Amino acid sequence: MDRFARLLTDLIYTRSRNSKLALLADYLRTVPDPDRGWALAGLTGELNFPSVKAGIVRDLIKERVDPVLFSLSRDFVGDTAETVSLLWPAPPGAVAPPPTVSEAVSALSAATRATAKPIVAGLLDRLDEDGRFALLKLATGALRIGVSARLAKTAFAQAFSVPLDDVEEIWHALRPPYTDLFAWVSGAAAKPDITSLPVFRPFMLANPLEDAVLDLADYAAEWKWDGIRIQLVHAGGETRLFSRGGEDITASFPDVARAFAQEGVLDGELLVRGAAQGGEAGGAASFNALQQRLGRKVVSASMQAAYPAFVRLYDMLFDRGEDLRRLPWSDRRVRLESVVARLDPGAFDISALIEAGDFDELTDLRAAARETDIEGVMLKRRDSPYEAGRKAGLWYKWKREPLTADCVMMYAQRGSGKRSSFYSDYTFGCWTAPEAEGGVLLPVGKAYSGFSDEELRWLDGFVRKHTVNRFGPVREVEKSLVLEVAFDAVNPSTRHKSGIAMRFPRISRIRRDKPAAEADEIDTLRRMIVSSPGIAASPVEADPRSLTD
Amino acid sequence: MLASSKTPRWIKAEREGIHLPTIDWWIDPSRPAANALVTHGHADHARGGHGQVWATCATRDIIALRYGTPTGGRDLDYNEPLDIGDSITATFVPAGHVLGSAQILLERQGERIIVTGDYKRRPDPTCLPFQPTPCDILITEATFALPIFTHPPIEREIARLLAAREANPDRCILIGAYALGKAQRIIAELRRAGYHETIWLHGAMVAMCELYERHGIEFGALALVSEASREALKGQIIVCPPSSLNSAWARRLPDPINAMASGWMRVRQRAVQRNVELPLIISDHCDWNELTGTILELSPEETWITHGREDALLHWCAQHQMRARALDLVGREEDDTG
Ligand SMILES: [Zn+2]
Ligand SMILES: [Zn+2]
């Protein structure tokens, strides 16, 4: 654990990507199996100890440290694991030497709800500050130390001079501590064979289209549907649905999984039947309808009937045993069309191509699409292979222009992690009526992005100087600062007193020039709602697409 | 001991500082005052524009360097009582914070009040150690008053610094350290640890180091960064104000390892926010155990808590059945003197 703890500490204080890669590669090369494999699993977010919840860590520390002092400390540090690692008292008497990573992982895996507390406490007792920090990060799942799974895999590929694409390709078929992976790169075994396994393949992703004008002779256009991107895999007699991050969501959509029973890998958008997106012709309900079905372990028949899910197909990666990914998009499209024709039309359709003579015409069609609540346009290079990741020049997403409103800052809260010393999360509101006529501000949303570091410092200073009330970590501020907020849509909401919720709000400008009384009224926002009858929006902050897109 | 259970009427905590209303004298006032007793030279305690300034010799020298020579008042020796009127005497007692730093003991008709200013309990080669002084009211700082703050031994931090230098012969180590106190303590500790090479200074550090030398603190070879070539600075240790880390000035240095010497470095994200690669937990303030230990040791009838995280210390005092209150003094926010 010492070596892993040192790695985490070094990574936290290292800024350059190359230096991070070098630290990771050195660790992966020099630490023996299985410790390095478990560490790699931790770094890529593949470890999960269901019985070890953040709550038990808080319980443990409150048994050892005054709870008020703990919560004041936690508020200052902004991170529970770090706070606990700093506050954990040395146990009386002699302690056993620090556990290895494997020892810690097997102890945590064996934990049940009844034994988790003593197990975690026993491990913490044997570690120093850095070790406790590393253990708690590992145990509670999210390292958040500025190392993405992608970076960890890149470091692995560099450490052993193997292509990153090969690592990504087989990754989802492997399980920690990845002994077969390390055996392959050390020459002790062949590359793991995954052809007959129902595993996730990395998605091809689009870049935002900035101001470019594309030639439609080279690019095909499709609508951008607002569901969740999924991969459907059938291999070895099993069907699986994977979300953007490779998470297996088959259990939530048995109706869709059942409908695909031929060998192959498809790429598409998971949607619910309806008429919100693109009207009757669009055939898809709003994202909120889909949300009713996400995250469920069991889905009742009535739920399936009320929110019938289907997949609008974009692409095909494998057809039976054949890997199509090196073929140009136009060839894959032909193969996909012939496959869709044989699938159940209740569960599958194909994402239609937009008929546009030239880019100008496409621009007009996209502008008109806001009326029918379509999110935007996708542009795909006709000769593009299916490449993992976000390769430049191949696929573009061209989202519709965001909507904006002028709102007034009402509350602020400290951020987490790197921003824990700044008030970086802002709740803002709009007027119920003009202020002169007795209108009041009601919250309409919350945003924690869109501003530069410099603007953040300014906003933080504003909050500190204009606090009128404190509620734990939340500060109420003087209602004087106007923020121009950009957002993608407005939904009706029963959760907010204002009756509305913004989709993807972010701060687009600080309007120091504008008096608060001139901020927008809630009615203005309400008029931006595109009707999707009978479906209440979930709170903005719970929007799961922040995880998938 | 206090004449009654009520707070004595001859002392008052105002937002601008500690006030002695019967004679209109102030301690560490943030606004110009006719008579100011000043604990030490940091900008949140010592300001320009006062009439008579009463402080230790070193503190008055620091004030003269920063704001010009005070118009009145005089240098006071440690433990030399000064009669300031209305039967009040003020005595300056070593605080162990920076050169010249003092606690101020105020006595009147048997009532004893200590204003600590800033203080620490660890040895520091650049100043006299904190002298615990029995009192009825203790007015203490609380900069690091959270139990997460436990400062490691300075020897450990200096060893980490020297190890980082050893491991990176092609880079320099750039230490952001407050120009009064922290910078000089680090230089002195490096010498104590047997490091005898030239230590390089940012121009803003020079005058204060010279002032320390005039007061008998020896630093060995110091030189200005501007006088060295980029090549000559490889493998060298440079001390600069915290604000110069990541600045245009730092760009001419050979791939600097940003180090920062501060008690705040105990929290990882505080270091990351300032782009610090080598956080050195070195503080001239008490850590949590030293603050609570000092209160227990002196066991005053009342503790008044100034600048810092008073909530935690107030709570701790309540848990230990000790009377305490928080003072709201202006201009004492989280800063680089930590
Ligand atoms: Zn100070
Ligand atoms: Zn101070």
PDB file of N, CA and C and ligand atoms in Angstrom, chain B residues 39-45 97-98 101 117-119 141 143 178 180 284-285 307 335 337-338, ligand 1:
ATOM      1  N   THR B  39       2.195  43.901  18.118  1.00  0.00           N
ATOM      2  CA  THR B  39       2.770  42.605  18.511  1.00  0.00           C
ATOM      3  C   THR B  39       3.904  42.180  17.593  1.00  0.00           C
ATOM      4  N   HIS B  40       3.714  42.358  16.264  1.00  0.00           N
ATOM      5  CA  HIS B  40       4.772  41.951  15.341  1.00  0.00           C
ATOM      6  C   HIS B  40       4.562  42.599  13.981  1.00  0.00           C
ATOM      7  N   GLY B  41       5.530  42.371  13.078  1.00  0.00           N
ATOM      8  CA  GLY B  41       5.589  43.159  11.855  1.00  0.00           C
ATOM      9  C   GLY B  41       4.696  42.742  10.702  1.00  0.00           C
ATOM     10  N   HIS B  42       3.942  41.611  10.805  1.00  0.00           N
ATOM     11  CA  HIS B  42       3.094  41.208   9.677  1.00  0.00           C
ATOM     12  C   HIS B  42       2.015  42.249   9.407  1.00  0.00           C
ATOM     13  N   ALA B  43       1.666  42.356   8.106  1.00  0.00           N
ATOM     14  CA  ALA B  43       0.812  43.460   7.673  1.00  0.00           C
ATOM     15  C   ALA B  43      -0.577  43.432   8.298  1.00  0.00           C
ATOM     16  N   ASP B  44      -1.044  42.266   8.754  1.00  0.00           N
ATOM     17  CA  ASP B  44      -2.368  42.263   9.372  1.00  0.00           C
ATOM     18  C   ASP B  44      -2.322  42.720  10.834  1.00  0.00           C
ATOM     19  N   HIS B  45      -1.126  42.989  11.343  1.00  0.00           N
ATOM     20  CA  HIS B  45      -0.986  43.469  12.716  1.00  0.00           C
ATOM     21  C   HIS B  45      -0.336  44.854  12.760  1.00  0.00           C
ATOM     22  N   HIS B  97       6.969  33.687  17.052  1.00  0.00           N
ATOM     23  CA  HIS B  97       6.322  33.683  15.734  1.00  0.00           C
ATOM     24  C   HIS B  97       7.309  34.091  14.638  1.00  0.00           C
ATOM     25  N   VAL B  98       7.843  35.311  14.716  1.00  0.00           N
ATOM     26  CA  VAL B  98       8.886  35.792  13.794  1.00  0.00           C
ATOM     27  C   VAL B  98       9.810  36.704  14.595  1.00  0.00           C
ATOM     28  N   SER B 101       8.665  39.257  17.372  1.00  0.00           N
ATOM     29  CA  SER B 101       7.255  39.055  17.713  1.00  0.00           C
ATOM     30  C   SER B 101       7.062  38.948  19.216  1.00  0.00           C
ATOM     31  N   GLY B 117      -1.042  37.953  19.910  1.00  0.00           N
ATOM     32  CA  GLY B 117      -0.646  38.197  18.526  1.00  0.00           C
ATOM     33  C   GLY B 117      -0.610  36.837  17.838  1.00  0.00           C
ATOM     34  N   ASP B 118       0.323  36.641  16.923  1.00  0.00           N
ATOM     35  CA  ASP B 118       0.504  35.303  16.352  1.00  0.00           C
ATOM     36  C   ASP B 118       1.629  34.620  17.114  1.00  0.00           C
ATOM     37  N   TYR B 119       1.538  33.286  17.257  1.00  0.00           N
ATOM     38  CA  TYR B 119       2.587  32.599  18.013  1.00  0.00           C
ATOM     39  C   TYR B 119       2.701  31.147  17.597  1.00  0.00           C
ATOM     40  N   GLU B 141      -4.740  33.782  18.873  1.00  0.00           N
ATOM     41  CA  GLU B 141      -5.015  33.604  17.451  1.00  0.00           C
ATOM     42  C   GLU B 141      -5.574  32.201  17.229  1.00  0.00           C
ATOM     43  N   THR B 143      -5.413  30.696  13.702  1.00  0.00           N
ATOM     44  CA  THR B 143      -5.222  30.507  12.256  1.00  0.00           C
ATOM     45  C   THR B 143      -5.423  29.039  11.845  1.00  0.00           C
ATOM     46  N   TYR B 178       6.633  33.419   2.697  1.00  0.00           N
ATOM     47  CA  TYR B 178       6.339  34.791   3.068  1.00  0.00           C
ATOM     48  C   TYR B 178       7.637  35.525   3.408  1.00  0.00           C
ATOM     49  N   LEU B 180       8.533  37.908   5.330  1.00  0.00           N
ATOM     50  CA  LEU B 180       8.910  38.211   6.715  1.00  0.00           C
ATOM     51  C   LEU B 180       8.686  36.971   7.568  1.00  0.00           C
ATOM     52  N   ASP B 284       4.476  29.190  10.884  1.00  0.00           N
ATOM     53  CA  ASP B 284       4.902  29.992  12.026  1.00  0.00           C
ATOM     54  C   ASP B 284       3.765  30.201  13.020  1.00  0.00           C
ATOM     55  N   HIS B 285       2.693  29.435  12.831  1.00  0.00           N
ATOM     56  CA  HIS B 285       1.575  29.494  13.774  1.00  0.00           C
ATOM     57  C   HIS B 285       1.481  28.168  14.519  1.00  0.00           C
ATOM     58  N   HIS B 307      -8.535  35.956  14.763  1.00  0.00           N
ATOM     59  CA  HIS B 307      -8.378  35.473  13.389  1.00  0.00           C
ATOM     60  C   HIS B 307      -8.170  33.982  13.185  1.00  0.00           C
ATOM     61  N   ASP B 335      -4.259  33.806   4.812  1.00  0.00           N
ATOM     62  CA  ASP B 335      -3.275  34.483   3.969  1.00  0.00           C
ATOM     63  C   ASP B 335      -1.958  33.716   3.911  1.00  0.00           C
ATOM     64  N   THR B 337       0.893  34.338   5.232  1.00  0.00           N
ATOM     65  CA  THR B 337       1.793  34.319   6.367  1.00  0.00           C
ATOM     66  C   THR B 337       1.691  32.981   7.088  1.00  0.00           C
ATOM     67  N   GLY B 338       0.651  32.177   6.735  1.00  0.00           N
ATOM     68  CA  GLY B 338       0.440  30.870   7.373  1.00  0.00           C
ATOM     69  C   GLY B 338       1.644  29.990   7.230  1.00  0.00           C
TER      70      GLY B 338
HETATM   71 ZN    ZN C   1       1.900  37.034  11.914  1.00  0.00          ZN
END
